[in-house]
Amino acid sequence: MEEFRQHIEKLSPLTEEKFNYILSFFKSKKIKRHRFLIQEGDSVHFEYCVVKGCLKASVMSEDGKDRIVRFAMEDWWISDYDAYFKKKNATLTVECLEDCELLVLSFEDRERLCNELPEMEYFFRKKIEAAYAAFQRRLVSLLCNDAKERYEIFLLQYPMLIQRVPKSIIASYLGISRETLSRISKP
């Protein structure tokens, strides 16, 4: 749990007592590769902090293609946030790309932590701000950059994913075909 404490303390320093209190709200979960954490249509009551592993969030398009919305790996958080915050059914599917160890937090416990501890309200606000900015950058890139530029941006932002995620999934994330990715990724 020391890594998790360091993760929080990058934004919000904590006493030992406060960290132990915060930790009491989380449950541990292990899930195997290729298993689903969330499936489209599910009720979503939890968000997940990745302790170990890699996951993808995706949506199935009308043409039957799996469209990758985002990834999550160590120290990243994942859920179907539209469903989580608005108490709706999931529109995304979240799948483990590797065996995963997660810390699970319910919406109610998140709200309680934020109400009781300004450090956690600040932590979650900063995480949401960073996620919003990342989504904006991704959207701008999808709208304004060609395939090669999107791939180069991906390499700069997420070099650690290249070795962990199959090229077909990276291609889906970039909005291109596997063949196009093979062509533009050659040295």
Tab-separated table of C-alpha atoms in Angstrom:
chain	number	residue	atom	x	y	z
A	1	MET	CA	0.000	0.000	0.000
A	2	GLU	CA	3.032	2.264	0.153
A	3	GLU	CA	2.762	2.873	-3.611
A	4	PHE	CA	-0.874	3.877	-3.181
A	5	ARG	CA	0.046	6.263	-0.389
A	6	GLN	CA	2.760	7.810	-2.577
A	7	HIS	CA	0.202	8.104	-5.383
A	8	ILE	CA	-2.121	10.168	-3.187
A	9	GLU	CA	0.702	12.141	-1.595
A	10	LYS	CA	1.902	13.382	-4.974
A	11	LEU	CA	-1.067	15.727	-4.618
A	12	SER	CA	-2.115	15.623	-0.961
A	13	PRO	CA	0.263	14.944	1.951
A	14	LEU	CA	-1.294	12.716	4.628
A	15	THR	CA	-0.656	11.681	8.181
A	16	GLU	CA	-0.402	7.955	8.904
A	17	GLU	CA	-3.772	8.122	10.654
A	18	LYS	CA	-5.497	9.803	7.712
A	19	PHE	CA	-3.994	7.397	5.204
A	20	ASN	CA	-5.170	4.401	7.216
A	21	TYR	CA	-8.633	5.942	7.424
A	22	ILE	CA	-8.696	6.529	3.655
A	23	LEU	CA	-7.471	3.009	2.985
A	24	SER	CA	-10.339	1.598	5.042
A	25	PHE	CA	-12.745	2.770	2.321
A	26	PHE	CA	-11.040	0.735	-0.405
A	27	LYS	CA	-11.399	-2.950	-1.209
A	28	SER	CA	-8.783	-4.982	-3.063
A	29	LYS	CA	-9.728	-6.851	-6.201
A	30	LYS	CA	-7.728	-9.165	-8.451
A	31	ILE	CA	-8.970	-9.915	-11.918
A	32	LYS	CA	-7.463	-12.024	-14.680
A	33	ARG	CA	-6.428	-10.983	-18.170
A	34	HIS	CA	-9.270	-10.858	-20.716
A	35	ARG	CA	-11.910	-10.573	-17.979
A	36	PHE	CA	-14.370	-7.709	-17.909
A	37	LEU	CA	-14.495	-5.263	-15.041
A	38	ILE	CA	-17.492	-3.435	-16.523
A	39	GLN	CA	-19.683	-4.426	-19.452
A	40	GLU	CA	-22.022	-2.256	-21.472
A	41	GLY	CA	-25.391	-2.119	-19.716
A	42	ASP	CA	-23.998	-2.821	-16.225
A	43	SER	CA	-24.817	-0.641	-13.246
A	44	VAL	CA	-21.603	1.129	-12.276
A	45	HIS	CA	-21.083	1.669	-8.558
A	46	PHE	CA	-17.281	1.715	-8.393
A	47	GLU	CA	-14.161	3.343	-9.710
A	48	TYR	CA	-10.859	1.522	-9.713
A	49	CYS	CA	-7.290	2.538	-8.982
A	50	VAL	CA	-4.847	0.294	-10.815
A	51	VAL	CA	-2.201	-1.116	-8.495
A	52	LYS	CA	-0.881	-3.552	-11.098
A	53	GLY	CA	-1.887	-4.318	-14.678
A	54	CYS	CA	-3.328	-2.638	-17.732
A	55	LEU	CA	-6.947	-2.154	-18.800
A	56	LYS	CA	-8.840	-0.637	-21.699
A	57	ALA	CA	-12.196	1.117	-21.810
A	58	SER	CA	-14.014	0.775	-25.110
A	59	VAL	CA	-17.323	1.077	-26.866
A	60	MET	CA	-18.675	-1.088	-29.674
A	61	SER	CA	-19.541	1.001	-32.733
A	62	GLU	CA	-22.516	0.307	-34.981
A	63	ASP	CA	-20.194	-1.294	-37.544
A	64	GLY	CA	-19.105	-3.837	-34.904
A	65	LYS	CA	-15.674	-2.361	-34.221
A	66	ASP	CA	-14.277	-2.056	-30.730
A	67	ARG	CA	-13.382	1.640	-30.281
A	68	ILE	CA	-10.860	2.255	-27.508
A	69	VAL	CA	-11.693	5.286	-25.384
A	70	ARG	CA	-8.835	5.068	-22.909
A	71	PHE	CA	-6.289	2.922	-21.151
A	72	ALA	CA	-5.401	2.583	-17.484
A	73	MET	CA	-2.269	1.197	-15.889
A	74	GLU	CA	-0.475	1.534	-12.566
A	75	ASP	CA	-1.560	4.648	-10.625
A	76	TRP	CA	-4.320	5.412	-13.136
A	77	TRP	CA	-8.022	5.300	-12.339
A	78	ILE	CA	-10.749	3.802	-14.498
A	79	SER	CA	-14.505	3.364	-14.632
A	80	ASP	CA	-17.365	4.315	-16.897
A	81	TYR	CA	-17.499	7.763	-15.331
A	82	ASP	CA	-20.689	8.888	-17.026
A	83	ALA	CA	-22.456	5.891	-15.493
A	84	TYR	CA	-20.576	6.146	-12.188
A	85	PHE	CA	-21.361	9.803	-11.520
A	86	LYS	CA	-24.875	9.869	-12.976
A	87	LYS	CA	-26.015	6.444	-11.724
A	88	LYS	CA	-26.747	5.250	-15.259
A	89	ASN	CA	-25.988	1.979	-16.979
A	90	ALA	CA	-22.581	1.616	-18.579
A	91	THR	CA	-22.020	2.535	-22.195
A	92	LEU	CA	-18.374	1.446	-21.983
A	93	THR	CA	-16.783	-1.931	-21.487
A	94	VAL	CA	-13.687	-2.103	-19.302
A	95	GLU	CA	-11.489	-5.133	-19.939
A	96	CYS	CA	-8.239	-6.302	-18.361
A	97	LEU	CA	-5.419	-6.532	-20.899
A	98	GLU	CA	-3.188	-8.074	-18.220
A	99	ASP	CA	-3.787	-9.709	-14.848
A	100	CYS	CA	-4.788	-6.789	-12.625
A	101	GLU	CA	-4.729	-5.805	-8.984
A	102	LEU	CA	-7.112	-2.969	-8.229
A	103	LEU	CA	-8.312	-0.839	-5.363
A	104	VAL	CA	-12.070	-0.392	-5.517
A	105	LEU	CA	-13.958	2.662	-4.271
A	106	SER	CA	-17.726	3.075	-4.276
A	107	PHE	CA	-19.331	6.358	-5.267
A	108	GLU	CA	-20.824	6.749	-1.789
A	109	ASP	CA	-17.455	6.186	-0.097
A	110	ARG	CA	-15.772	8.611	-2.499
A	111	GLU	CA	-18.330	11.275	-1.611
A	112	ARG	CA	-17.872	10.591	2.090
A	113	LEU	CA	-14.077	10.861	1.817
A	114	CYS	CA	-14.372	14.138	-0.083
A	115	ASN	CA	-16.818	15.561	2.462
A	116	GLU	CA	-14.728	14.518	5.449
A	117	LEU	CA	-11.195	15.143	4.207
A	118	PRO	CA	-10.233	18.264	2.241
A	119	GLU	CA	-7.071	16.426	1.159
A	120	MET	CA	-9.129	13.839	-0.676
A	121	GLU	CA	-11.459	16.400	-2.213
A	122	TYR	CA	-8.359	18.183	-3.514
A	123	PHE	CA	-6.838	14.882	-4.719
A	124	PHE	CA	-9.931	13.857	-6.688
A	125	ARG	CA	-10.416	17.350	-8.102
A	126	LYS	CA	-6.849	17.387	-9.396
A	127	LYS	CA	-7.264	13.894	-10.876
A	128	ILE	CA	-10.441	14.980	-12.667
A	129	GLU	CA	-8.770	18.154	-13.965
A	130	ALA	CA	-5.875	16.117	-15.378
A	131	ALA	CA	-8.251	13.597	-16.958
A	132	TYR	CA	-10.349	16.345	-18.526
A	133	ALA	CA	-7.257	17.996	-19.987
A	134	ALA	CA	-6.033	14.643	-21.351
A	135	PHE	CA	-9.409	13.975	-22.994
A	136	GLN	CA	-9.350	17.424	-24.571
A	137	ARG	CA	-5.854	16.830	-25.971
A	138	ARG	CA	-6.989	13.453	-27.335
A	139	LEU	CA	-10.070	14.947	-28.975
A	140	VAL	CA	-8.069	17.780	-30.548
A	141	SER	CA	-5.541	15.251	-31.848
A	142	LEU	CA	-8.282	13.067	-33.346
A	143	LEU	CA	-9.821	16.106	-35.039
A	144	CYS	CA	-6.677	17.884	-36.204
A	145	ASN	CA	-3.834	15.410	-36.675
A	146	ASP	CA	-3.261	12.795	-39.334
A	147	ALA	CA	-2.588	9.156	-38.416
A	148	LYS	CA	1.189	9.503	-38.269
A	149	GLU	CA	0.989	12.597	-36.050
A	150	ARG	CA	-1.483	10.840	-33.706
A	151	TYR	CA	0.882	7.876	-33.445
A	152	GLU	CA	3.865	10.132	-32.693
A	153	ILE	CA	1.883	11.943	-29.996
A	154	PHE	CA	0.865	8.572	-28.529
A	155	LEU	CA	4.536	7.474	-28.438
A	156	LEU	CA	5.525	10.660	-26.607
A	157	GLN	CA	2.655	10.560	-24.113
A	158	TYR	CA	2.503	6.810	-23.444
A	159	PRO	CA	5.810	5.130	-24.343
A	160	MET	CA	5.198	2.484	-21.678
A	161	LEU	CA	2.063	1.230	-23.451
A	162	ILE	CA	3.828	0.293	-26.688
A	163	GLN	CA	5.348	-2.846	-25.107
A	164	ARG	CA	2.203	-3.753	-23.127
A	165	VAL	CA	-0.649	-3.292	-25.576
A	166	PRO	CA	-1.180	-5.163	-28.871
A	167	LYS	CA	-0.848	-3.046	-31.998
A	168	SER	CA	-4.445	-3.772	-33.015
A	169	ILE	CA	-5.651	-2.139	-29.786
A	170	ILE	CA	-3.320	0.843	-30.207
A	171	ALA	CA	-4.645	1.231	-33.764
A	172	SER	CA	-8.210	1.276	-32.453
A	173	TYR	CA	-7.260	3.925	-29.877
A	174	LEU	CA	-5.730	6.048	-32.639
A	175	GLY	CA	-8.761	5.594	-34.901
A	176	ILE	CA	-6.799	3.845	-37.645
A	177	SER	CA	-6.516	0.350	-39.088
A	178	ARG	CA	-3.891	-2.167	-37.956
A	179	GLU	CA	-2.399	-1.999	-41.453
A	180	THR	CA	-2.046	1.786	-41.302
A	181	LEU	CA	-0.364	1.524	-37.904
A	182	SER	CA	2.087	-1.056	-39.259
A	183	ARG	CA	2.921	1.227	-42.179
A	184	ILE	CA	3.439	4.421	-40.144
A	185	SER	CA	5.275	2.756	-37.244
A	186	LYS	CA	8.118	1.388	-39.390
A	187	PRO	CA	11.431	3.179	-38.759
